[in-house]
Amino acid sequence: MSQNGIVFLFPAFANDYRENDSFTIPGFQPLFRSLLEIAAERLDHELLTFDASGNNFLDQSLRNQYISYI
C-alpha cells in the first residue's frame, strides 16, 4: 500500500512566524485560534496574546514551542 504523509519537524530553536504563509491559508486562522484558546486554558493564559506578525514569543522558548505544536 502506498500512502502519502505529512511530516512536521520541530526545531530546537525559536521559530520566526513573521513571514509564515500558513496564517494566510483560508480557514487556518479560526482553527489556529480555537486551538490556541484550548492551549491557553490548559497551559498558559499568555498564549492568547500571541501575534504572528510581531512574533512576540521569539524570546520565550516554551511559549514559542507551544505555538509550533498548535
Backbone as a printed PyTorch tensor [residue, N CA C, xyz], in Angstrom:
tensor([[[  0.8480,  -1.1610,   0.0000],
         [  0.0000,   0.0000,   0.0000],
         [  0.9000,   1.2310,   0.0000]],

        [[  0.5570,   2.1840,  -0.8410],
         [  1.2860,   3.4450,  -0.9170],
         [  0.4510,   4.5470,  -0.2740]],

        [[  1.0910,   5.3130,   0.5830],
         [  0.3580,   6.3590,   1.2770],
         [  1.2580,   7.5770,   1.4490]],

        [[  0.7300,   8.7410,   1.0830],
         [  1.4760,   9.9740,   1.2960],
         [  1.2560,  10.4410,   2.7190]],

        [[  2.2800,  11.0210,   3.3080],
         [  2.1590,  11.5050,   4.6760],
         [  2.6030,  12.9420,   4.7970]],

        [[  2.3120,  13.5000,   5.9250],
         [  2.7400,  14.8540,   6.2390],
         [  3.6470,  14.7720,   7.4590]],

        [[  4.7360,  15.4830,   7.3940],
         [  5.6990,  15.4840,   8.4890],
         [  5.9150,  16.9120,   8.9420]],

        [[  5.9620,  17.1140,  10.2440],
         [  6.2940,  18.4210,  10.7960],
         [  7.5220,  18.2350,  11.6530]],

        [[  8.5820,  18.9370,  11.3270],
         [  9.8320,  18.8600,  12.0730],
         [  9.8530,  19.9810,  13.0960]],

        [[  9.9680,  19.6250,  14.3660],
         [ 10.0160,  20.6250,  15.4200],
         [ 11.4720,  21.0040,  15.6650]],

        [[ 11.8260,  22.2360,  15.3560],
         [ 13.2190,  22.6580,  15.5230],
         [ 13.5830,  22.8600,  16.9920]],

        [[ 14.8550,  22.8280,  17.2520],
         [ 15.3550,  23.0160,  18.6110],
         [ 15.6050,  24.4870,  18.9090]],

        [[ 15.1150,  25.3610,  18.0680],
         [ 15.3180,  26.7880,  18.2490],
         [ 13.9980,  27.5110,  18.0240]],

        [[ 13.9340,  28.7580,  18.4030],
         [ 12.6990,  29.5440,  18.2810],
         [ 12.3230,  29.7560,  16.8260]],

        [[ 11.0430,  29.6470,  16.5470],
         [ 10.5260,  29.8760,  15.1890],
         [ 10.1420,  31.3300,  15.0080]],

        [[ 10.4630,  31.8650,  13.8480],
         [ 10.0650,  33.2270,  13.4940],
         [  8.8570,  33.1120,  12.5840]],

        [[  7.7040,  33.5950,  13.0390],
         [  6.4500,  33.4260,  12.3130],
         [  6.0780,  34.6100,  11.4440]],

        [[  6.8950,  35.6380,  11.4140],
         [  6.5040,  36.8710,  10.7290],
         [  6.2310,  36.6930,   9.2430]],

        [[  6.8770,  35.7430,   8.5870],
         [  6.6490,  35.5500,   7.1570],
         [  6.1250,  34.1440,   6.8630]],

        [[  5.3730,  33.5780,   7.7840],
         [  4.8230,  32.2390,   7.6470],
         [  3.5310,  32.3040,   6.8390]],

        [[  3.5310,  31.6590,   5.6770],
         [  2.3600,  31.6680,   4.8020],
         [  1.1670,  30.9110,   5.3720]],

        [[  1.3760,  30.0860,   6.3780],
         [  0.2710,  29.3150,   6.9580],
         [ -0.8480,  30.2190,   7.4420]],

        [[ -0.5110,  31.3840,   7.9400],
         [ -1.5040,  32.2800,   8.5100],
         [ -2.4140,  32.8850,   7.4510]],

        [[ -2.0740,  32.7390,   6.1710],
         [ -2.9140,  33.2760,   5.1020],
         [ -3.7610,  32.1960,   4.4170]],

        [[ -3.6060,  30.9420,   4.8030],
         [ -4.3930,  29.8520,   4.2320],
         [ -5.8460,  30.0140,   4.6800]],

        [[ -6.8000,  29.9780,   3.7310],
         [ -8.2150,  30.1190,   4.1120],
         [ -8.6170,  29.0770,   5.1650]],

        [[ -9.2500,  29.5400,   6.2150],
         [ -9.7130,  28.6460,   7.2770],
         [ -8.6800,  28.3780,   8.3530]],

        [[ -7.4280,  28.7690,   8.1270],
         [ -6.3750,  28.4830,   9.1010],
         [ -6.5520,  29.2920,  10.3790]],

        [[ -6.8400,  30.5730,  10.2440],
         [ -6.9160,  31.4490,  11.4220],
         [ -7.9600,  30.9990,  12.4420]],

        [[ -9.1940,  30.6940,  12.0240],
         [-10.1780,  30.2560,  13.0370],
         [ -9.7660,  28.9490,  13.7310]],

        [[ -9.2150,  28.0150,  12.9800],
         [ -8.7730,  26.7560,  13.5730],
         [ -7.6070,  27.0000,  14.5270]],

        [[ -6.6330,  27.7690,  14.0730],
         [ -5.4810,  28.0920,  14.9240],
         [ -5.9410,  28.7710,  16.2060]],

        [[ -6.8500,  29.7240,  16.0740],
         [ -7.3210,  30.4740,  17.2380],
         [ -8.0470,  29.5620,  18.2300]],

        [[ -8.8660,  28.6440,  17.7110],
         [ -9.5860,  27.7450,  18.6270],
         [ -8.6190,  26.8260,  19.3730]],

        [[ -7.6060,  26.3460,  18.6940],
         [ -6.6000,  25.5020,  19.3550],
         [ -5.7570,  26.3180,  20.3340]],

        [[ -5.4770,  27.5560,  19.9580],
         [ -4.7330,  28.4490,  20.8390],
         [ -5.5140,  28.7020,  22.1330]],

        [[ -6.8140,  28.8620,  22.0240],
         [ -7.6500,  29.0740,  23.2090],
         [ -7.6500,  27.8610,  24.1290]],

        [[ -7.6760,  26.6700,  23.5510],
         [ -7.6090,  25.4430,  24.3570],
         [ -6.2750,  25.3620,  25.0800]],

        [[ -5.1910,  25.6210,  24.3510],
         [ -3.8580,  25.5770,  24.9590],
         [ -3.7110,  26.6270,  26.0490]],

        [[ -4.2620,  27.8050,  25.8030],
         [ -4.1710,  28.8790,  26.7940],
         [ -4.9130,  28.5010,  28.0760]],

        [[ -6.0440,  27.8550,  27.9070],
         [ -6.8440,  27.4470,  29.0610],
         [ -6.1210,  26.3900,  29.8950]],

        [[ -5.3930,  25.5130,  29.2290],
         [ -4.7770,  24.3790,  29.9230],
         [ -3.3100,  24.5830,  30.2850]],

        [[ -2.6160,  25.4400,  29.5350],
         [ -1.1760,  25.5550,  29.7270],
         [ -0.7010,  26.9210,  30.2060]],

        [[ -1.1160,  27.9590,  29.4830],
         [ -0.5550,  29.2800,  29.7470],
         [ -1.4770,  30.3370,  29.1430]],

        [[ -2.1400,  31.0960,  29.9850],
         [ -3.1120,  32.0930,  29.5190],
         [ -2.4700,  33.1410,  28.6050]],

        [[ -1.1930,  33.3860,  28.7670],
         [ -0.4920,  34.3750,  27.9410],
         [ -0.4320,  33.9780,  26.4640]],

        [[ -0.7100,  32.7270,  26.1430],
         [ -0.7250,  32.3000,  24.7390],
         [ -1.7440,  33.0880,  23.9320]],

        [[ -2.7830,  33.5780,  24.5900],
         [ -3.8040,  34.3640,  23.8910],
         [ -3.2600,  35.6810,  23.3560]],

        [[ -2.1000,  36.1000,  23.8390],
         [ -1.5120,  37.3540,  23.3720],
         [ -0.5910,  37.1400,  22.1740]],

        [[ -0.5040,  35.9050,  21.6700],
         [  0.3910,  35.6310,  20.5360],
         [ -0.0040,  36.4610,  19.3270]],

        [[  0.9900,  37.0440,  18.6910],
         [  0.7950,  37.8410,  17.4880],
         [  1.7950,  37.3710,  16.4400]],

        [[  1.3110,  36.7530,  15.3650],
         [  2.1940,  36.1970,  14.3360],
         [  3.0160,  37.2720,  13.6460]],

        [[  2.4320,  38.4230,  13.4060],
         [  3.1680,  39.4650,  12.6900],
         [  4.2470,  40.0870,  13.5700]],

        [[  4.0050,  40.1740,  14.8630],
         [  5.0080,  40.7250,  15.7670],
         [  5.9150,  39.6680,  16.3480]],

        [[  5.4970,  38.4000,  16.2300],
         [  6.2580,  37.2640,  16.7500],
         [  6.7240,  37.5280,  18.1780]],

        [[  5.7870,  37.8810,  19.0400],
         [  6.1160,  38.3190,  20.3830],
         [  6.6200,  37.2240,  21.3210]],

        [[  6.7110,  35.9870,  20.8710],
         [  7.2210,  34.9100,  21.7280],
         [  8.6200,  34.4450,  21.3170]],

        [[  9.2870,  35.1760,  20.4450],
         [ 10.6110,  34.7590,  19.9830],
         [ 11.5930,  34.5580,  21.1300]],

        [[ 11.5020,  35.3750,  22.1550],
         [ 12.4430,  35.2640,  23.2670],
         [ 11.9100,  34.4010,  24.4120]],

        [[ 10.7880,  33.7080,  24.1860],
         [ 10.1890,  32.8390,  25.1990],
         [ 10.0520,  31.4440,  24.6040]],

        [[ 11.0740,  30.6420,  24.7710],
         [ 11.1530,  29.3650,  24.0510],
         [  9.9870,  28.4170,  24.3340]],

        [[  9.5210,  28.3280,  25.5640],
         [  8.4260,  27.4030,  25.8530],
         [  7.1420,  27.8370,  25.1420]],

        [[  6.8010,  29.1070,  25.2280],
         [  5.6050,  29.5980,  24.5350],
         [  5.7610,  29.4540,  23.0250]],

        [[  6.9400,  29.7010,  22.5280],
         [  7.1990,  29.5570,  21.1020],
         [  6.9970,  28.1040,  20.6690]],

        [[  7.4090,  27.1620,  21.5030],
         [  7.2150,  25.7500,  21.1900],
         [  5.7390,  25.3880,  21.2260]],

        [[  4.9930,  25.9370,  22.1510],
         [  3.5440,  25.6960,  22.1660],
         [  2.9180,  26.1350,  20.8510]],

        [[  3.3040,  27.3030,  20.3540],
         [  2.7790,  27.8070,  19.0940],
         [  3.1520,  26.8610,  17.9510]],

        [[  4.3680,  26.3370,  17.9740],
         [  4.7890,  25.3790,  16.9330],
         [  3.9080,  24.1400,  16.9310]],

        [[  3.6230,  23.6160,  18.1120],
         [  2.7850,  22.4270,  18.2060],
         [  1.3600,  22.7030,  17.7540]],

        [[  0.8410,  23.8750,  18.1090],
         [ -0.5150,  24.2400,  17.7030],
         [ -0.5740,  24.3480,  16.1940]]])
